[in-house]
Short mmCIF file of C-alpha atoms in Angstrom, two decimals:
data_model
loop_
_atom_site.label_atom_id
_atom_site.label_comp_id
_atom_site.label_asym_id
_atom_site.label_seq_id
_atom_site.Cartn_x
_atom_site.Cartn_y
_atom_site.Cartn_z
CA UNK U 1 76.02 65.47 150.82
CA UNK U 2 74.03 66.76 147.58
CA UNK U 3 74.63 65.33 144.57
CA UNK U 4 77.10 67.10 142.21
CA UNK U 5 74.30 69.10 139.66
CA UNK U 6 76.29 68.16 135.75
CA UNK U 7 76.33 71.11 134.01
CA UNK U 8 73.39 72.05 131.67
CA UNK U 9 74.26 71.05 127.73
CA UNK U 10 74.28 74.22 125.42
CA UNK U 11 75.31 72.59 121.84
CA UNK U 12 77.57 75.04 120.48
CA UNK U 13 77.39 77.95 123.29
CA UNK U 14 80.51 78.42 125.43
CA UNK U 15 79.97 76.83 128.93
CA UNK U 16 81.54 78.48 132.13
CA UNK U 17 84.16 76.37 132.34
CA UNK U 18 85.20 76.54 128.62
CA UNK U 19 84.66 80.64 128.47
CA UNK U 20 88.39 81.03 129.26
CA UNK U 21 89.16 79.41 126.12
CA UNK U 22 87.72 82.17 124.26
CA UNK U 23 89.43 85.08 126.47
CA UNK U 24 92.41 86.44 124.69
CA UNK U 25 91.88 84.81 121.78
CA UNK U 26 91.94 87.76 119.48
CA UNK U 27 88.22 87.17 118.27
CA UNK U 28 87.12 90.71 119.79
CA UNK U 29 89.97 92.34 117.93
CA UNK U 30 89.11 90.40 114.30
CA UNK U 31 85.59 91.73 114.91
CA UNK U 32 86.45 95.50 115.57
CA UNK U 33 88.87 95.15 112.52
CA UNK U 34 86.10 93.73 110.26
CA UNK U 35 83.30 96.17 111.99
CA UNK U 36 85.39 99.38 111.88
CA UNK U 37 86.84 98.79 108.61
CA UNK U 38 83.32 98.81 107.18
CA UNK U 39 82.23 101.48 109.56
CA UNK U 40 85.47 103.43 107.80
CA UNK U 41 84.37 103.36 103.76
CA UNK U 42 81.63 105.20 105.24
CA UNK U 43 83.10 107.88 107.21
CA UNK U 44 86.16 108.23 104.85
CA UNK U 45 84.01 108.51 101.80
CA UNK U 46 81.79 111.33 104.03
CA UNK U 47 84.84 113.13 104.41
CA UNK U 48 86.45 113.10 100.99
CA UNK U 49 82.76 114.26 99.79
CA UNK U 50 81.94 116.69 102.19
CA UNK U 51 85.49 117.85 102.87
CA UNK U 52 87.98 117.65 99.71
CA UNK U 53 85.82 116.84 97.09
CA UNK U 54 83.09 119.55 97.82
CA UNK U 55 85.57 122.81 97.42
CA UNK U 56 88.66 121.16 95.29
CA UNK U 57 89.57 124.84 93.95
CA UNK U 58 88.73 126.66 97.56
CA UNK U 59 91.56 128.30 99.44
CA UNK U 60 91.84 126.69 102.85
CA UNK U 61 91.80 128.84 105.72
CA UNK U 62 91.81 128.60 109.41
CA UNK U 63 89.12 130.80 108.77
CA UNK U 64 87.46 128.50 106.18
CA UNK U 65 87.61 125.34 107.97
CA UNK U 66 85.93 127.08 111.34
CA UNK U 67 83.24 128.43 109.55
CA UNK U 68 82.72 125.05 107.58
CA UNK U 69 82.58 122.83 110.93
CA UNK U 70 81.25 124.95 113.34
CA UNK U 71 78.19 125.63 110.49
CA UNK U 72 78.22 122.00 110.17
CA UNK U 73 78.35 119.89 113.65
CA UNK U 74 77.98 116.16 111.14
CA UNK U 75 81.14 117.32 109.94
CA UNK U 76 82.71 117.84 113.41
CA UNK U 77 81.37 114.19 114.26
CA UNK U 78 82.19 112.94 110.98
CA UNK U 79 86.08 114.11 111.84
CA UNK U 80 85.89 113.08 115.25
CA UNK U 81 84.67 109.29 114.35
CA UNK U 82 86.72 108.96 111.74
CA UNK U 83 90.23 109.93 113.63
CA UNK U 84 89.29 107.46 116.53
CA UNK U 85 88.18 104.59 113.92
CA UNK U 86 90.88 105.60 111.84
CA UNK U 87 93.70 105.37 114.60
CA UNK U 88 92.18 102.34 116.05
CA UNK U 89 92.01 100.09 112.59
CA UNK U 90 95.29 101.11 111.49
CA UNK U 91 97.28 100.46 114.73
CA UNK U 92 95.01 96.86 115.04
CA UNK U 93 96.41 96.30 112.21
CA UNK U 94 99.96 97.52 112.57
CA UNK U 95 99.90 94.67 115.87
CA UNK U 96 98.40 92.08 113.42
CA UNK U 97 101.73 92.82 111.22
CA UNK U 98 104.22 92.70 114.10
CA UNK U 99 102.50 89.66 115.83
CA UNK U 100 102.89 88.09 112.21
CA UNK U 101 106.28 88.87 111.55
CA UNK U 102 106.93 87.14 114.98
CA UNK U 103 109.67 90.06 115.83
CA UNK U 104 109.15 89.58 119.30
CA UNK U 105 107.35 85.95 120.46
CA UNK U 106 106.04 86.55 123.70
CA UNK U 107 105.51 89.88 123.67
CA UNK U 108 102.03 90.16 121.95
CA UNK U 109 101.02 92.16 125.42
CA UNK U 110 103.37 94.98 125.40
CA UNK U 111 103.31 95.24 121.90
CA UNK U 112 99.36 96.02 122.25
CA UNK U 113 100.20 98.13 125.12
CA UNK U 114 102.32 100.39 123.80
CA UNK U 115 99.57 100.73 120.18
CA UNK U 116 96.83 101.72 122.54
CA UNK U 117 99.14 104.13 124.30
CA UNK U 118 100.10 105.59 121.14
CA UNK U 119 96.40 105.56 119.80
CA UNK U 120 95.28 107.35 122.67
CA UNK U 121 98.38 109.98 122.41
CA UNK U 122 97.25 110.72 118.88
CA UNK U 123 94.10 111.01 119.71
CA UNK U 124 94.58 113.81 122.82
CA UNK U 125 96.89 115.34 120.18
CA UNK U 126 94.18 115.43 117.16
CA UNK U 127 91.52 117.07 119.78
CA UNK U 128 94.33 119.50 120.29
CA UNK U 129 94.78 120.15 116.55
CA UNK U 130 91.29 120.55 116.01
CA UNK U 131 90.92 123.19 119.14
CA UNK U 132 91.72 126.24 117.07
CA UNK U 133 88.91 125.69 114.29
CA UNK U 134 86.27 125.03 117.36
CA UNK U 135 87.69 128.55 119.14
CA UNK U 136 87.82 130.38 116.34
CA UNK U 137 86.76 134.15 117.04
CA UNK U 138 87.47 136.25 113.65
CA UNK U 139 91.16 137.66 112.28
CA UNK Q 1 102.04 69.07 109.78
CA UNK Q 2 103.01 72.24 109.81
CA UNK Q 3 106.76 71.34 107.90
CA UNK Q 4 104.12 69.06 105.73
CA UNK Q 5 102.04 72.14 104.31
CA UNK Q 6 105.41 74.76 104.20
CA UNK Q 7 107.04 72.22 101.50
CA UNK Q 8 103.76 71.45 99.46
CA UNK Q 9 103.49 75.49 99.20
CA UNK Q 10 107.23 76.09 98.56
CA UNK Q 11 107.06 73.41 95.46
CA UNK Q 12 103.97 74.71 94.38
CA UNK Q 13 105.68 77.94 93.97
CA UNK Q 14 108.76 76.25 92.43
CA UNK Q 15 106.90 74.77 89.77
CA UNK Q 16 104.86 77.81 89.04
CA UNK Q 17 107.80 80.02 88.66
CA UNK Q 18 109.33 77.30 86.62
CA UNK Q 19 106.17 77.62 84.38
CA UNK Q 20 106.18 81.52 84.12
CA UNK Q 21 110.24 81.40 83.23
CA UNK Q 22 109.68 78.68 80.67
CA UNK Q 23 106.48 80.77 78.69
CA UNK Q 24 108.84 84.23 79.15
CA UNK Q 25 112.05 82.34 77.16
CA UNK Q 26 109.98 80.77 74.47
CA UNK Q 27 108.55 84.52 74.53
CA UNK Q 28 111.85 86.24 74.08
CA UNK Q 29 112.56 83.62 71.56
CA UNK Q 30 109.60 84.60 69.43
CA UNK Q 31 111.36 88.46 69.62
CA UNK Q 32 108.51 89.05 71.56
CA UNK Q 33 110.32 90.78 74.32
CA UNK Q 34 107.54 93.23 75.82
CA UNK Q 35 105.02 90.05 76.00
CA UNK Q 36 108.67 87.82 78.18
CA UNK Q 37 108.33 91.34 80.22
CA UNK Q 38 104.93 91.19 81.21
CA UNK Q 39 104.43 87.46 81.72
CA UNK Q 40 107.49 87.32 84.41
CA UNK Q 41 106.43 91.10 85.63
CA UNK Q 42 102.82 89.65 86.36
CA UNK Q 43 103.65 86.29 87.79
CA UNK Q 44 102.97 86.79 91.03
CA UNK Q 45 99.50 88.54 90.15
CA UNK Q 46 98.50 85.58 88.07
CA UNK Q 47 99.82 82.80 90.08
CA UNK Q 48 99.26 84.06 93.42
CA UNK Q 49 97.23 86.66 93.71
CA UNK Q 50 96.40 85.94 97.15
CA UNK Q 51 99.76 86.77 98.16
CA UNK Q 52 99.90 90.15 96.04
CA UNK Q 53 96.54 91.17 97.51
CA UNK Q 54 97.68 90.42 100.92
CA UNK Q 55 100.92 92.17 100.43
CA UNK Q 56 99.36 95.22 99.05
CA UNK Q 57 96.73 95.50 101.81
CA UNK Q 58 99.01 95.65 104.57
CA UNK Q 59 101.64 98.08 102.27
CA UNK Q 60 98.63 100.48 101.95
CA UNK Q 61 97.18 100.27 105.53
CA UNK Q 62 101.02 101.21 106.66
CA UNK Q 63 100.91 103.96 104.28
CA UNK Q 64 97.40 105.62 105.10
CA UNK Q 65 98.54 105.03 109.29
CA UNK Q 66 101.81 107.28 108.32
CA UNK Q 67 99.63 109.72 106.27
CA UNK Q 68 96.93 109.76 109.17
CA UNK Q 69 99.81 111.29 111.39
CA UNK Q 70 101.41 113.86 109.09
CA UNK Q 71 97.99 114.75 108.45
CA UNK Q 72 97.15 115.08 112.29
CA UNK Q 73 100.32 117.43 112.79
CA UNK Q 74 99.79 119.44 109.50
CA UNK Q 75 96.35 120.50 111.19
CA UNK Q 76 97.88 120.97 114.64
CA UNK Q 77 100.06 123.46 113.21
CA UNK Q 78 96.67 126.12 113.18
CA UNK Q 79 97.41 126.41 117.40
CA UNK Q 80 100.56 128.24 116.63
CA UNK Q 81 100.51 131.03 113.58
CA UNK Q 82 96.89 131.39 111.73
CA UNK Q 83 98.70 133.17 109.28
CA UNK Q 84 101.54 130.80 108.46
CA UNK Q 85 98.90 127.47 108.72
CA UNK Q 86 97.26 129.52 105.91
CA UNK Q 87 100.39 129.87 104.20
CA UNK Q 88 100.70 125.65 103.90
CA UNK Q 89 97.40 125.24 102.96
CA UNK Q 90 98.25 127.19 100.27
CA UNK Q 91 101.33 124.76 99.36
CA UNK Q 92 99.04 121.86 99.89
CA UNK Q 93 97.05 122.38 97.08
CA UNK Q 94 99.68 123.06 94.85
CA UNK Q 95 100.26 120.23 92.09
CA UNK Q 96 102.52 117.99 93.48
CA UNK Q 97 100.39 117.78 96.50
CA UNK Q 98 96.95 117.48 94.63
CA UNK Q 99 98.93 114.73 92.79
CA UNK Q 100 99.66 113.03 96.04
CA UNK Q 101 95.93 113.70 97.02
CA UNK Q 102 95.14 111.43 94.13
CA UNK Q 103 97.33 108.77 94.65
CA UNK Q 104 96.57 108.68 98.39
CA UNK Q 105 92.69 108.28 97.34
CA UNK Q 106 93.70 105.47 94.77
CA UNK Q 107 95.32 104.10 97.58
CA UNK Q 108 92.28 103.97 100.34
CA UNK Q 109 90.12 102.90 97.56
CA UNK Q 110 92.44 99.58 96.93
CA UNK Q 111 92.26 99.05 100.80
CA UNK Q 112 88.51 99.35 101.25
CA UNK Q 113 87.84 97.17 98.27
CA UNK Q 114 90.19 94.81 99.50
CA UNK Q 115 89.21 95.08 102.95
CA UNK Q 116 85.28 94.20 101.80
CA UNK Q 117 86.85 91.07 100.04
CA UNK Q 118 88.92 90.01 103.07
CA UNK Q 119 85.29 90.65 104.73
CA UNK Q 120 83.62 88.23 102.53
CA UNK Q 121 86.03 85.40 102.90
CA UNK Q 122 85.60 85.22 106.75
CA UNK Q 123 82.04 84.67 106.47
CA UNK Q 124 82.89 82.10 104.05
CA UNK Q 125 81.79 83.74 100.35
CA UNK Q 126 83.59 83.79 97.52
CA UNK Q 127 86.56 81.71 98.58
CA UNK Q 128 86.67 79.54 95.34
CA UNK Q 129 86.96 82.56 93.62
CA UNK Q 130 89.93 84.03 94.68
CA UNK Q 131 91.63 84.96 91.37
CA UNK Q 132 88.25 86.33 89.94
CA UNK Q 133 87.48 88.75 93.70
CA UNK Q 134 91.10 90.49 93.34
CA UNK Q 135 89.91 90.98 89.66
CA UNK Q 136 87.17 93.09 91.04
CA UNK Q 137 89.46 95.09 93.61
CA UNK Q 138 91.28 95.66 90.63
CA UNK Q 139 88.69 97.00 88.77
CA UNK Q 140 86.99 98.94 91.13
CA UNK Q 141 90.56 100.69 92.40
CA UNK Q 142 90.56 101.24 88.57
CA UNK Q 143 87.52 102.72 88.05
CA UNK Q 144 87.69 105.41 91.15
CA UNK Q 145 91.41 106.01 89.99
CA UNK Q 146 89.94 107.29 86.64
CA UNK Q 147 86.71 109.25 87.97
CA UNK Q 148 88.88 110.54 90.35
CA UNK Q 149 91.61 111.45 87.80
CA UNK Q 150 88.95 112.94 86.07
CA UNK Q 151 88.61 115.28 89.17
CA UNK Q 152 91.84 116.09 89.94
CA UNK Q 153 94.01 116.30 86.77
CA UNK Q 154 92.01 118.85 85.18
CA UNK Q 155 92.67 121.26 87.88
CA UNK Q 156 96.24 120.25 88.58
CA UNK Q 157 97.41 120.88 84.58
CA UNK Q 158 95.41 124.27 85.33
CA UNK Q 159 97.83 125.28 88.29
CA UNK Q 160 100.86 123.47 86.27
CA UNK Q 161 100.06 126.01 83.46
CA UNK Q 162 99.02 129.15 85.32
CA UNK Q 163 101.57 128.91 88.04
CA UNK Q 164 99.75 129.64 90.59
CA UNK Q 165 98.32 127.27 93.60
#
C-alpha cells in the first residue's frame, strides 16, 4: 500500500480540506457590497450629471427622454448598470439589516432567497418601464 | 466574553451620558439654555459617532431602496398613457418635488461618503480616527448640500413665485 502523500503547505492559502470553511461565509457578499458601492458613486453621479443636472429647467417628455437615450446608448448603459447595481447593493444591504436585527435566526437562506427574487422582479419590471422610451416612434 | 464586552459598552455609555447631563445642567444654570440644548441634542454625535454614522447609513440606504422603487414605477407608468406620463413629469418638477430632489441628493451624498469611510476601515485605514472621518462625511454631505442648493433653490423660488412648474 502507498504511503499516504501529506498535503502540500500553502502558508496562508486555503487548503482543500479547509475551503469549506470559507463557503457561506458571507465574504463574497462583503466584497460585492464594498465593490458595487464604489462602482455606484460612479454611475449615480453619471446619472445625476448627465440626466437631472444637465436639463434642470427642461420639460420631461416621453418624447424627451427617447430622443435623449436612444441619441445617447452610454446613457442607456449608464441606466441599465445602475438599476442592477442599484437593486443589488440596496437589497444586500436590506439582508445585512434583517440578519442583524436577528428577526428570524435560522433563516438567513430564505431571507436571501426571497431579496434575490425580489431583485430580479424589479429588475424584469424596470426593463419593462424603460420599453416605451427604447420603442418610441413619434406622437 | 461576549456578556464581558456588552457591560463594558453599556457603562461606557452610562458614564458618558452622565457626563453630557451633568455639562447641560451646569449649562441651564448659567441661563445658557440654547448651549444645555445643543450639548444633550449632540451627545450621541460627539460621544459616539460611530453609532450615529452607522445608524444614518443604514436609515439612508432604506430610504434610497424605497425611492429606487417609486422611481421604477413612476417611469413604468410611460407603457400606459404618453400623454398622462407627460402630465406627472410635469408635477415632478414642481417645487415640492425639486425640493425632495434635493434632499434625496443630500441624502446619497451622506451614503457614498459614508460608504467610502466604511470602505477604508475594512482595509484597516483610518480606524483611530473615527471621530475626525465622520467629521469629513459631514463636511463633504455639507458641502454638496450647499453647491447643490445653489442649483436647485434658485429655480424652485422661481416656480414658487411664477406659479408655474
Amino acid at each position: 500500500m502507498a504511503a499516504e502523500i501529506p498535503p502540500r503547505k500553502t502558508y496562508g492559502q486555503p487548503t482543500p480540506e479547509d475551503r469549506h470553511l470559507h463557503r457561506g461565509s458571507g465574504a463574497a457578499a462583503w466584497l460585492f457590497q464594498r465593490v458595487s458601492g464604489i462602482a455606484l458613486i460612479g454611475l449615480v453621479g453619471l446619472h445625476f450629471w448627465l440626466v437631472h443636472f444637465a436639463d434642470l429647467e427642461g420639460a420631461w417628455s416621453v418624447k424627451a427622454i427617447a430622443d435623449m437615450h436612444i441619441k445617447q446608448l452610454s446613457i442607456l448603459a449608464v441606466d441599465y448598470a445602475l438599476l442592477g447595481f442599484a437593486l443589488a447593493h440596496g437589497l444586500s444591504g436590506v439582508r445585512n439589516i434583517l440578519v442583524d436585527m436577528k428577526l428570524w435566526p435560522g433563516g438567513e437562506r430564505t431571507i436571501r432567497d426571497a431579496l434575490s427574487a425580489v431583485g430580479i422582479a424589479t429588475f424584469v419590471y424596470g426593463t419593462f418601464a424603460f420599453w416605451p422610451f427604447l420603442t418610441y416612434a413619434g406622437p | 466574553m461576549r456578556k464581558e464586552v456588552e457591560s463594558l459598552l453599556d457603562s461606557t455609555v452610562e458614564k458618558a451620558e452622565k457626563t453630557v447631563d451633568r455639562a447641560a445642567d451646569m449649562a441651564e444654570r448659567e441661563g445658557l439654555r440654547l448651549v444645555a440644548f445643543g450639548k444633550r441634542f449632540l451627545a450621541p454625535a460627539r460621544q459616539q459617532p460611530g453609532l450615529l454614522a452607522h445608524v444614518l447609513h443604514r436609515a439612508t440606504g432604506v430610504f434610497i431602496l424605497l425611492y429606487l422603487f417609486i422611481h421604477i414605477a413612476t417611469v413604468a407608468n410611460a407603457n400606459f398613457d404618453h400623454r398622462s406620463f407627460d402630465e406627472l413629469m410635469r408635477i415632478l418638477v414642481s417645487p415640492p418635488f425639486l425640493l425632495f430632489s434635493w434632499v434625496l441628493f443630500v441624502v446619497i451624498v451622506y451614503h457614498a461618503a459614508n460608504g467610502i469611510r466604511i470602505t477604508l476601515f475594512d482595509a484597516g485605514v483610518g480606524t483611530a480616527r473615527q471621530k475626525g472621518l465622520f467629521l469629513g462625511v459631514a463636511s463633504v454631505t455639507l458641502l454638496f448640500a450647499m453647491w447643490s442648493g445653489y442649483q436647485f433653490l434658485p429655480l424652485i423660488f422661481e416656480r414658487l413665485r411664477s406659479g408655474g412648474p
